[in-house]
Amino acid sequence: MPNKQDIREFSLNQLEDYLEQKDEKRFRANQIQEWLWKKSAYSFEEMSNLSLPLRNMLAEDFVINSLKEDFMQESEDGTIKMRFKLFDDNLVEGVLIPSKTRVTACVSSQAGCSLDCRFCATGFMKLKRNLFAGEIYDQVVLLTKKSIEAYGKPLTNIVFMGMGEPLLNYKNVLTAIDKISSVNGLNISAKRITVSTSGIAKLIKKLGDDGVRFELALSLHSANNLKRSKIMPINDSNPIQNLVEALNYFQEKTGNKITFEYILFDGFNDSEQDARELIELCNKVPAMVNIIEYNTVEGVSYKKSSEKKREAFVNYLEQNGVITKVRLSRGKDIDAACGQLANK
Ligand code: SAH
Ligand code: SF4
């Protein structure tokens, strides 16, 4: 018997047609979808406003491939890493990062990643597969539950900075965000969601054409093509000038905020000259800069910059009118920091 289809991969329309074929009322599709998304049901049995025969029929024809919590770890600084098991036993990770005013959830878009940025543990594990929209959605559901349990409050922000390159799973990421931000889903405003990308120019433009409402972060890490290509091979086919054009297009179409993420590597991209190149770039794109502390990954020869160098770099940017934030690493002791997610 062929594998049953995941019912969450069915659109409202498809579900209505299916019900009609089975001599059921089309409007039941709305009720089913409400169970699947808004109420995040894990089984058809839970769908108490549907008749028992209908529930049985759905269970006969479909599955709900929900994510399961597999493992959890809490850091000294309050950061929580959750590992989730997919229906096919692949694993992905999500992280909760609490601060005084926020709880940010970091979610995965793929199991592994096909791009091989030289500093990233996820890249080392290669791509297993794209996540389905429901699987991305489930991470937010489970992280919200955990956030309430651990910190007594729900999520305030979501970042796609876990495993994978979100734009290489374009359709499912956009569907998931659509559901997450919908009143028929989790009702978390898209304005509080940031998608981070290694930079695929034509897909950044597509985000503009699709009029998305979330914010965009570009993993820049160097404003110099030669250097960027050394640490991010994707830069060979998507050089900085193409990204500049795509980001400006995105900005014109959506008006949404853009951030450059910049990991400081000791002696590689942390000099005054590097800062000058970054400032020049910031004059071409309306973006702010997020300075990120490098998290050690086994087998990587790059080191993080000293505090002194970091301060000098940040000061130089600020003196030149670049809005700069520093993001110090969280959850390092449990490998929950950016770029350390590799199902250890
Ligand atoms: N694939 C997307 C999103 C996931 S990576 C992207 O590359 O943007 C999320 C962020 O973590 C990116 O900015 C990435 O450059 C950064 N990152 C990867 N490895 C890291 C490491 N070892 N230390 C700090 N940040 C890292
Ligand atoms: Fe993939 Fe992002 Fe890691 Fe690069 S930094 S390998 S794009 S997850």
PDB file of N, CA, C and O in Angstrom, residues 146-214:
ATOM      1  N   LYS A 146       6.771  25.104  25.155  1.00  0.00           N
ATOM      2  CA  LYS A 146       7.936  25.038  26.038  1.00  0.00           C
ATOM      3  C   LYS A 146       8.230  26.394  26.654  1.00  0.00           C
ATOM      4  O   LYS A 146       8.606  26.500  27.820  1.00  0.00           O
ATOM      5  N   SER A 147       8.046  27.452  25.883  1.00  0.00           N
ATOM      6  CA  SER A 147       8.319  28.803  26.372  1.00  0.00           C
ATOM      7  C   SER A 147       7.386  29.147  27.538  1.00  0.00           C
ATOM      8  O   SER A 147       7.812  29.710  28.550  1.00  0.00           O
ATOM      9  N   ILE A 148       6.128  28.786  27.380  1.00  0.00           N
ATOM     10  CA  ILE A 148       5.159  29.058  28.449  1.00  0.00           C
ATOM     11  C   ILE A 148       5.515  28.243  29.692  1.00  0.00           C
ATOM     12  O   ILE A 148       5.500  28.746  30.812  1.00  0.00           O
ATOM     13  N   GLU A 149       5.887  26.996  29.453  1.00  0.00           N
ATOM     14  CA  GLU A 149       6.281  26.115  30.551  1.00  0.00           C
ATOM     15  C   GLU A 149       7.519  26.660  31.279  1.00  0.00           C
ATOM     16  O   GLU A 149       7.562  26.722  32.510  1.00  0.00           O
ATOM     17  N   ALA A 150       8.531  27.071  30.515  1.00  0.00           N
ATOM     18  CA  ALA A 150       9.823  27.415  31.116  1.00  0.00           C
ATOM     19  C   ALA A 150       9.896  28.860  31.586  1.00  0.00           C
ATOM     20  O   ALA A 150      10.499  29.154  32.612  1.00  0.00           O
ATOM     21  N   TYR A 151       9.304  29.778  30.834  1.00  0.00           N
ATOM     22  CA  TYR A 151       9.465  31.205  31.164  1.00  0.00           C
ATOM     23  C   TYR A 151       8.143  31.872  31.523  1.00  0.00           C
ATOM     24  O   TYR A 151       8.118  33.071  31.817  1.00  0.00           O
ATOM     25  N   GLY A 152       7.051  31.131  31.431  1.00  0.00           N
ATOM     26  CA  GLY A 152       5.756  31.703  31.763  1.00  0.00           C
ATOM     27  C   GLY A 152       5.224  32.702  30.750  1.00  0.00           C
ATOM     28  O   GLY A 152       4.319  33.474  31.038  1.00  0.00           O
ATOM     29  N   LYS A 153       5.781  32.702  29.551  1.00  0.00           N
ATOM     30  CA  LYS A 153       5.245  33.592  28.510  1.00  0.00           C
ATOM     31  C   LYS A 153       5.478  32.999  27.123  1.00  0.00           C
ATOM     32  O   LYS A 153       6.414  32.235  26.918  1.00  0.00           O
ATOM     33  N   PRO A 154       4.613  33.389  26.170  1.00  0.00           N
ATOM     34  CA  PRO A 154       4.758  32.834  24.820  1.00  0.00           C
ATOM     35  C   PRO A 154       5.887  33.512  24.036  1.00  0.00           C
ATOM     36  O   PRO A 154       6.530  34.431  24.529  1.00  0.00           O
ATOM     37  N   LEU A 155       6.091  33.070  22.825  1.00  0.00           N
ATOM     38  CA  LEU A 155       7.126  33.649  21.968  1.00  0.00           C
ATOM     39  C   LEU A 155       6.785  35.079  21.603  1.00  0.00           C
ATOM     40  O   LEU A 155       5.610  35.409  21.433  1.00  0.00           O
ATOM     41  N   THR A 156       7.799  35.900  21.442  1.00  0.00           N
ATOM     42  CA  THR A 156       7.548  37.233  20.886  1.00  0.00           C
ATOM     43  C   THR A 156       8.109  37.343  19.469  1.00  0.00           C
ATOM     44  O   THR A 156       7.626  38.132  18.681  1.00  0.00           O
ATOM     45  N   ASN A 157       9.128  36.552  19.158  1.00  0.00           N
ATOM     46  CA  ASN A 157       9.781  36.660  17.853  1.00  0.00           C
ATOM     47  C   ASN A 157      10.199  35.287  17.321  1.00  0.00           C
ATOM     48  O   ASN A 157      10.451  34.379  18.094  1.00  0.00           O
ATOM     49  N   ILE A 158      10.257  35.212  16.005  1.00  0.00           N
ATOM     50  CA  ILE A 158      10.706  33.969  15.373  1.00  0.00           C
ATOM     51  C   ILE A 158      11.796  34.296  14.357  1.00  0.00           C
ATOM     52  O   ILE A 158      11.629  35.227  13.561  1.00  0.00           O
ATOM     53  N   VAL A 159      12.887  33.568  14.409  1.00  0.00           N
ATOM     54  CA  VAL A 159      13.927  33.742  13.395  1.00  0.00           C
ATOM     55  C   VAL A 159      14.195  32.412  12.693  1.00  0.00           C
ATOM     56  O   VAL A 159      14.269  31.376  13.340  1.00  0.00           O
ATOM     57  N   PHE A 160      14.313  32.471  11.375  1.00  0.00           N
ATOM     58  CA  PHE A 160      14.679  31.270  10.611  1.00  0.00           C
ATOM     59  C   PHE A 160      16.199  31.217  10.538  1.00  0.00           C
ATOM     60  O   PHE A 160      16.807  31.492   9.516  1.00  0.00           O
ATOM     61  N   MET A 161      16.793  30.878  11.677  1.00  0.00           N
ATOM     62  CA  MET A 161      18.249  30.818  11.765  1.00  0.00           C
ATOM     63  C   MET A 161      18.697  29.481  12.332  1.00  0.00           C
ATOM     64  O   MET A 161      19.799  29.337  12.844  1.00  0.00           O
ATOM     65  N   GLY A 162      17.819  28.496  12.267  1.00  0.00           N
ATOM     66  CA  GLY A 162      18.199  27.148  12.692  1.00  0.00           C
ATOM     67  C   GLY A 162      18.879  26.441  11.533  1.00  0.00           C
ATOM     68  O   GLY A 162      19.661  27.034  10.796  1.00  0.00           O
ATOM     69  N   MET A 163      18.547  25.179  11.364  1.00  0.00           N
ATOM     70  CA  MET A 163      19.200  24.432  10.286  1.00  0.00           C
ATOM     71  C   MET A 163      18.577  24.777   8.941  1.00  0.00           C
ATOM     72  O   MET A 163      17.357  24.905   8.821  1.00  0.00           O
ATOM     73  N   GLY A 164      19.444  24.854   7.933  1.00  0.00           N
ATOM     74  CA  GLY A 164      18.959  24.936   6.564  1.00  0.00           C
ATOM     75  C   GLY A 164      18.905  26.329   5.977  1.00  0.00           C
ATOM     76  O   GLY A 164      18.990  27.332   6.669  1.00  0.00           O
ATOM     77  N   GLU A 165      18.785  26.361   4.652  1.00  0.00           N
ATOM     78  CA  GLU A 165      18.679  27.614   3.918  1.00  0.00           C
ATOM     79  C   GLU A 165      17.198  27.802   3.540  1.00  0.00           C
ATOM     80  O   GLU A 165      16.686  27.117   2.645  1.00  0.00           O
ATOM     81  N   PRO A 166      16.522  28.732   4.226  1.00  0.00           N
ATOM     82  CA  PRO A 166      15.068  28.874   4.025  1.00  0.00           C
ATOM     83  C   PRO A 166      14.670  29.108   2.571  1.00  0.00           C
ATOM     84  O   PRO A 166      13.646  28.586   2.119  1.00  0.00           O
ATOM     85  N   LEU A 167      15.467  29.870   1.833  1.00  0.00           N
ATOM     86  CA  LEU A 167      15.037  30.190   0.470  1.00  0.00           C
ATOM     87  C   LEU A 167      15.165  28.996  -0.473  1.00  0.00           C
ATOM     88  O   LEU A 167      14.577  28.990  -1.550  1.00  0.00           O
ATOM     89  N   LEU A 168      15.912  27.979  -0.071  1.00  0.00           N
ATOM     90  CA  LEU A 168      15.974  26.764  -0.893  1.00  0.00           C
ATOM     91  C   LEU A 168      14.831  25.809  -0.541  1.00  0.00           C
ATOM     92  O   LEU A 168      14.731  24.723  -1.085  1.00  0.00           O
ATOM     93  N   ASN A 169      13.991  26.217   0.383  1.00  0.00           N
ATOM     94  CA  ASN A 169      12.738  25.494   0.666  1.00  0.00           C
ATOM     95  C   ASN A 169      11.618  26.534   0.620  1.00  0.00           C
ATOM     96  O   ASN A 169      10.801  26.658   1.523  1.00  0.00           O
ATOM     97  N   TYR A 170      11.646  27.292  -0.461  1.00  0.00           N
ATOM     98  CA  TYR A 170      10.871  28.536  -0.573  1.00  0.00           C
ATOM     99  C   TYR A 170       9.385  28.354  -0.281  1.00  0.00           C
ATOM    100  O   TYR A 170       8.817  29.008   0.590  1.00  0.00           O
ATOM    101  N   LYS A 171       8.779  27.427  -1.022  1.00  0.00           N
ATOM    102  CA  LYS A 171       7.315  27.313  -0.939  1.00  0.00           C
ATOM    103  C   LYS A 171       6.860  26.897   0.458  1.00  0.00           C
ATOM    104  O   LYS A 171       5.925  27.478   1.012  1.00  0.00           O
ATOM    105  N   ASN A 172       7.526  25.922   1.022  1.00  0.00           N
ATOM    106  CA  ASN A 172       7.108  25.438   2.343  1.00  0.00           C
ATOM    107  C   ASN A 172       7.352  26.467   3.440  1.00  0.00           C
ATOM    108  O   ASN A 172       6.562  26.589   4.377  1.00  0.00           O
ATOM    109  N   VAL A 173       8.450  27.212   3.323  1.00  0.00           N
ATOM    110  CA  VAL A 173       8.729  28.253   4.322  1.00  0.00           C
ATOM    111  C   VAL A 173       7.646  29.336   4.243  1.00  0.00           C
ATOM    112  O   VAL A 173       7.101  29.776   5.261  1.00  0.00           O
ATOM    113  N   LEU A 174       7.296  29.740   3.027  1.00  0.00           N
ATOM    114  CA  LEU A 174       6.269  30.784   2.906  1.00  0.00           C
ATOM    115  C   LEU A 174       4.894  30.293   3.362  1.00  0.00           C
ATOM    116  O   LEU A 174       4.151  31.029   4.014  1.00  0.00           O
ATOM    117  N   THR A 175       4.567  29.046   3.044  1.00  0.00           N
ATOM    118  CA  THR A 175       3.293  28.486   3.514  1.00  0.00           C
ATOM    119  C   THR A 175       3.276  28.436   5.034  1.00  0.00           C
ATOM    120  O   THR A 175       2.287  28.818   5.667  1.00  0.00           O
ATOM    121  N   ALA A 176       4.374  27.982   5.629  1.00  0.00           N
ATOM    122  CA  ALA A 176       4.436  27.889   7.092  1.00  0.00           C
ATOM    123  C   ALA A 176       4.266  29.277   7.720  1.00  0.00           C
ATOM    124  O   ALA A 176       3.489  29.451   8.664  1.00  0.00           O
ATOM    125  N   ILE A 177       4.949  30.278   7.184  1.00  0.00           N
ATOM    126  CA  ILE A 177       4.858  31.631   7.746  1.00  0.00           C
ATOM    127  C   ILE A 177       3.440  32.168   7.587  1.00  0.00           C
ATOM    128  O   ILE A 177       2.897  32.835   8.473  1.00  0.00           O
ATOM    129  N   ASP A 178       2.846  31.839   6.453  1.00  0.00           N
ATOM    130  CA  ASP A 178       1.464  32.238   6.220  1.00  0.00           C
ATOM    131  C   ASP A 178       0.546  31.689   7.309  1.00  0.00           C
ATOM    132  O   ASP A 178      -0.288  32.400   7.868  1.00  0.00           O
ATOM    133  N   LYS A 179       0.717  30.422   7.624  1.00  0.00           N
ATOM    134  CA  LYS A 179      -0.105  29.782   8.664  1.00  0.00           C
ATOM    135  C   LYS A 179       0.248  30.313  10.052  1.00  0.00           C
ATOM    136  O   LYS A 179      -0.632  30.520  10.885  1.00  0.00           O
ATOM    137  N   ILE A 180       1.532  30.503  10.309  1.00  0.00           N
ATOM    138  CA  ILE A 180       1.970  30.984  11.627  1.00  0.00           C
ATOM    139  C   ILE A 180       1.377  32.372  11.896  1.00  0.00           C
ATOM    140  O   ILE A 180       0.944  32.682  13.004  1.00  0.00           O
ATOM    141  N   SER A 181       1.325  33.200  10.853  1.00  0.00           N
ATOM    142  CA  SER A 181       0.890  34.575  11.073  1.00  0.00           C
ATOM    143  C   SER A 181      -0.617  34.759  10.881  1.00  0.00           C
ATOM    144  O   SER A 181      -1.154  35.828  11.150  1.00  0.00           O
ATOM    145  N   SER A 182      -1.298  33.721  10.453  1.00  0.00           N
ATOM    146  CA  SER A 182      -2.734  33.843  10.182  1.00  0.00           C
ATOM    147  C   SER A 182      -3.567  33.760  11.460  1.00  0.00           C
ATOM    148  O   SER A 182      -3.206  33.074  12.413  1.00  0.00           O
ATOM    149  N   VAL A 183      -4.725  34.451  11.458  1.00  0.00           N
ATOM    150  CA  VAL A 183      -5.662  34.291  12.585  1.00  0.00           C
ATOM    151  C   VAL A 183      -6.215  32.866  12.615  1.00  0.00           C
ATOM    152  O   VAL A 183      -6.689  32.408  13.642  1.00  0.00           O
ATOM    153  N   ASN A 184      -6.153  32.181  11.487  1.00  0.00           N
ATOM    154  CA  ASN A 184      -6.574  30.775  11.470  1.00  0.00           C
ATOM    155  C   ASN A 184      -5.427  29.837  11.847  1.00  0.00           C
ATOM    156  O   ASN A 184      -5.526  28.624  11.694  1.00  0.00           O
ATOM    157  N   GLY A 185      -4.326  30.444  12.273  1.00  0.00           N
ATOM    158  CA  GLY A 185      -3.177  29.638  12.696  1.00  0.00           C
ATOM    159  C   GLY A 185      -2.729  30.102  14.067  1.00  0.00           C
ATOM    160  O   GLY A 185      -3.509  30.088  15.010  1.00  0.00           O
ATOM    161  N   LEU A 186      -1.479  30.572  14.151  1.00  0.00           N
ATOM    162  CA  LEU A 186      -0.950  30.963  15.464  1.00  0.00           C
ATOM    163  C   LEU A 186      -1.059  32.459  15.736  1.00  0.00           C
ATOM    164  O   LEU A 186      -0.772  32.914  16.839  1.00  0.00           O
ATOM    165  N   ASN A 187      -1.433  33.217  14.704  1.00  0.00           N
ATOM    166  CA  ASN A 187      -1.672  34.651  14.885  1.00  0.00           C
ATOM    167  C   ASN A 187      -0.448  35.404  15.420  1.00  0.00           C
ATOM    168  O   ASN A 187      -0.573  36.306  16.246  1.00  0.00           O
ATOM    169  N   ILE A 188       0.735  35.006  14.993  1.00  0.00           N
ATOM    170  CA  ILE A 188       1.959  35.736  15.346  1.00  0.00           C
ATOM    171  C   ILE A 188       2.298  36.621  14.144  1.00  0.00           C
ATOM    172  O   ILE A 188       2.510  36.119  13.045  1.00  0.00           O
ATOM    173  N   SER A 189       2.339  37.914  14.361  1.00  0.00           N
ATOM    174  CA  SER A 189       2.500  38.843  13.246  1.00  0.00           C
ATOM    175  C   SER A 189       3.779  38.562  12.443  1.00  0.00           C
ATOM    176  O   SER A 189       4.847  38.326  12.994  1.00  0.00           O
ATOM    177  N   ALA A 190       3.650  38.630  11.126  1.00  0.00           N
ATOM    178  CA  ALA A 190       4.805  38.405  10.260  1.00  0.00           C
ATOM    179  C   ALA A 190       5.911  39.423  10.526  1.00  0.00           C
ATOM    180  O   ALA A 190       7.084  39.172  10.261  1.00  0.00           O
ATOM    181  N   LYS A 191       5.539  40.572  11.067  1.00  0.00           N
ATOM    182  CA  LYS A 191       6.525  41.609  11.390  1.00  0.00           C
ATOM    183  C   LYS A 191       7.518  41.140  12.457  1.00  0.00           C
ATOM    184  O   LYS A 191       8.566  41.722  12.649  1.00  0.00           O
ATOM    185  N   ARG A 192       7.105  40.112  13.194  1.00  0.00           N
ATOM    186  CA  ARG A 192       7.995  39.591  14.241  1.00  0.00           C
ATOM    187  C   ARG A 192       8.792  38.378  13.775  1.00  0.00           C
ATOM    188  O   ARG A 192       9.388  37.660  14.562  1.00  0.00           O
ATOM    189  N   ILE A 193       8.728  38.148  12.479  1.00  0.00           N
ATOM    190  CA  ILE A 193       9.444  36.987  11.927  1.00  0.00           C
ATOM    191  C   ILE A 193      10.584  37.479  11.038  1.00  0.00           C
ATOM    192  O   ILE A 193      10.404  38.397  10.245  1.00  0.00           O
ATOM    193  N   THR A 194      11.753  36.885  11.208  1.00  0.00           N
ATOM    194  CA  THR A 194      12.896  37.227  10.356  1.00  0.00           C
ATOM    195  C   THR A 194      13.396  35.968   9.666  1.00  0.00           C
ATOM    196  O   THR A 194      13.636  34.951  10.311  1.00  0.00           O
ATOM    197  N   VAL A 195      13.534  36.069   8.353  1.00  0.00           N
ATOM    198  CA  VAL A 195      14.114  34.963   7.590  1.00  0.00           C
ATOM    199  C   VAL A 195      15.558  35.319   7.270  1.00  0.00           C
ATOM    200  O   VAL A 195      15.840  36.392   6.755  1.00  0.00           O
ATOM    201  N   SER A 196      16.447  34.425   7.620  1.00  0.00           N
ATOM    202  CA  SER A 196      17.870  34.656   7.364  1.00  0.00           C
ATOM    203  C   SER A 196      18.304  33.839   6.163  1.00  0.00           C
ATOM    204  O   SER A 196      18.011  32.652   6.068  1.00  0.00           O
ATOM    205  N   THR A 197      19.002  34.489   5.235  1.00  0.00           N
ATOM    206  CA  THR A 197      19.455  33.767   4.044  1.00  0.00           C
ATOM    207  C   THR A 197      20.942  33.998   3.783  1.00  0.00           C
ATOM    208  O   THR A 197      21.473  35.069   4.070  1.00  0.00           O
ATOM    209  N   SER A 198      21.555  32.969   3.203  1.00  0.00           N
ATOM    210  CA  SER A 198      22.952  33.090   2.805  1.00  0.00           C
ATOM    211  C   SER A 198      23.065  33.935   1.533  1.00  0.00           C
ATOM    212  O   SER A 198      24.174  34.297   1.146  1.00  0.00           O
ATOM    213  N   GLY A 199      21.923  34.225   0.888  1.00  0.00           N
ATOM    214  CA  GLY A 199      21.959  35.156  -0.236  1.00  0.00           C
ATOM    215  C   GLY A 199      21.816  34.519  -1.600  1.00  0.00           C
ATOM    216  O   GLY A 199      22.805  34.207  -2.262  1.00  0.00           O
ATOM    217  N   ILE A 200      20.572  34.326  -2.032  1.00  0.00           N
ATOM    218  CA  ILE A 200      20.308  33.810  -3.371  1.00  0.00           C
ATOM    219  C   ILE A 200      19.494  34.896  -4.075  1.00  0.00           C
ATOM    220  O   ILE A 200      18.303  35.104  -3.791  1.00  0.00           O
ATOM    221  N   ALA A 201      20.196  35.637  -4.955  1.00  0.00           N
ATOM    222  CA  ALA A 201      19.651  36.895  -5.470  1.00  0.00           C
ATOM    223  C   ALA A 201      18.261  36.728  -6.080  1.00  0.00           C
ATOM    224  O   ALA A 201      17.344  37.487  -5.765  1.00  0.00           O
ATOM    225  N   LYS A 202      18.100  35.727  -6.933  1.00  0.00           N
ATOM    226  CA  LYS A 202      16.808  35.673  -7.642  1.00  0.00           C
ATOM    227  C   LYS A 202      15.652  35.336  -6.693  1.00  0.00           C
ATOM    228  O   LYS A 202      14.523  35.769  -6.903  1.00  0.00           O
ATOM    229  N   LEU A 203      15.945  34.624  -5.616  1.00  0.00           N
ATOM    230  CA  LEU A 203      14.875  34.300  -4.662  1.00  0.00           C
ATOM    231  C   LEU A 203      14.589  35.469  -3.719  1.00  0.00           C
ATOM    232  O   LEU A 203      13.476  35.633  -3.231  1.00  0.00           O
ATOM    233  N   ILE A 204      15.586  36.312  -3.465  1.00  0.00           N
ATOM    234  CA  ILE A 204      15.341  37.530  -2.684  1.00  0.00           C
ATOM    235  C   ILE A 204      14.400  38.438  -3.480  1.00  0.00           C
ATOM    236  O   ILE A 204      13.466  39.033  -2.947  1.00  0.00           O
ATOM    237  N   LYS A 205      14.641  38.489  -4.791  1.00  0.00           N
ATOM    238  CA  LYS A 205      13.738  39.278  -5.652  1.00  0.00           C
ATOM    239  C   LYS A 205      12.334  38.697  -5.648  1.00  0.00           C
ATOM    240  O   LYS A 205      11.345  39.422  -5.614  1.00  0.00           O
ATOM    241  N   LYS A 206      12.276  37.381  -5.661  1.00  0.00           N
ATOM    242  CA  LYS A 206      10.961  36.722  -5.653  1.00  0.00           C
ATOM    243  C   LYS A 206      10.200  37.066  -4.364  1.00  0.00           C
ATOM    244  O   LYS A 206       8.983  37.274  -4.398  1.00  0.00           O
ATOM    245  N   LEU A 207      10.923  37.161  -3.247  1.00  0.00           N
ATOM    246  CA  LEU A 207      10.267  37.571  -1.999  1.00  0.00           C
ATOM    247  C   LEU A 207       9.624  38.949  -2.171  1.00  0.00           C
ATOM    248  O   LEU A 207       8.534  39.209  -1.682  1.00  0.00           O
ATOM    249  N   GLY A 208      10.336  39.815  -2.891  1.00  0.00           N
ATOM    250  CA  GLY A 208       9.798  41.142  -3.173  1.00  0.00           C
ATOM    251  C   GLY A 208       8.538  41.047  -4.021  1.00  0.00           C
ATOM    252  O   GLY A 208       7.513  41.654  -3.718  1.00  0.00           O
ATOM    253  N   ASP A 209       8.612  40.243  -5.087  1.00  0.00           N
ATOM    254  CA  ASP A 209       7.443  40.080  -5.959  1.00  0.00           C
ATOM    255  C   ASP A 209       6.265  39.470  -5.206  1.00  0.00           C
ATOM    256  O   ASP A 209       5.116  39.789  -5.480  1.00  0.00           O
ATOM    257  N   ASP A 210       6.561  38.595  -4.279  1.00  0.00           N
ATOM    258  CA  ASP A 210       5.486  37.943  -3.514  1.00  0.00           C
ATOM    259  C   ASP A 210       4.973  38.823  -2.379  1.00  0.00           C
ATOM    260  O   ASP A 210       4.053  38.419  -1.661  1.00  0.00           O
ATOM    261  N   GLY A 211       5.577  39.987  -2.210  1.00  0.00           N
ATOM    262  CA  GLY A 211       5.079  40.945  -1.223  1.00  0.00           C
ATOM    263  C   GLY A 211       5.057  40.411   0.203  1.00  0.00           C
ATOM    264  O   GLY A 211       4.106  40.657   0.947  1.00  0.00           O
ATOM    265  N   VAL A 212       6.101  39.709   0.594  1.00  0.00           N
ATOM    266  CA  VAL A 212       6.104  39.125   1.943  1.00  0.00           C
ATOM    267  C   VAL A 212       6.155  40.224   3.002  1.00  0.00           C
ATOM    268  O   VAL A 212       6.579  41.344   2.731  1.00  0.00           O
ATOM    269  N   ARG A 213       5.730  39.891   4.214  1.00  0.00           N
ATOM    270  CA  ARG A 213       5.665  40.904   5.262  1.00  0.00           C
ATOM    271  C   ARG A 213       6.715  40.709   6.355  1.00  0.00           C
ATOM    272  O   ARG A 213       6.802  41.495   7.278  1.00  0.00           O
ATOM    273  N   PHE A 214       7.498  39.639   6.248  1.00  0.00           N
ATOM    274  CA  PHE A 214       8.516  39.408   7.270  1.00  0.00           C
ATOM    275  C   PHE A 214       9.806  40.159   6.942  1.00  0.00           C
ATOM    276  O   PHE A 214       9.991  40.669   5.844  1.00  0.00           O
TER     277      PHE A 214
END
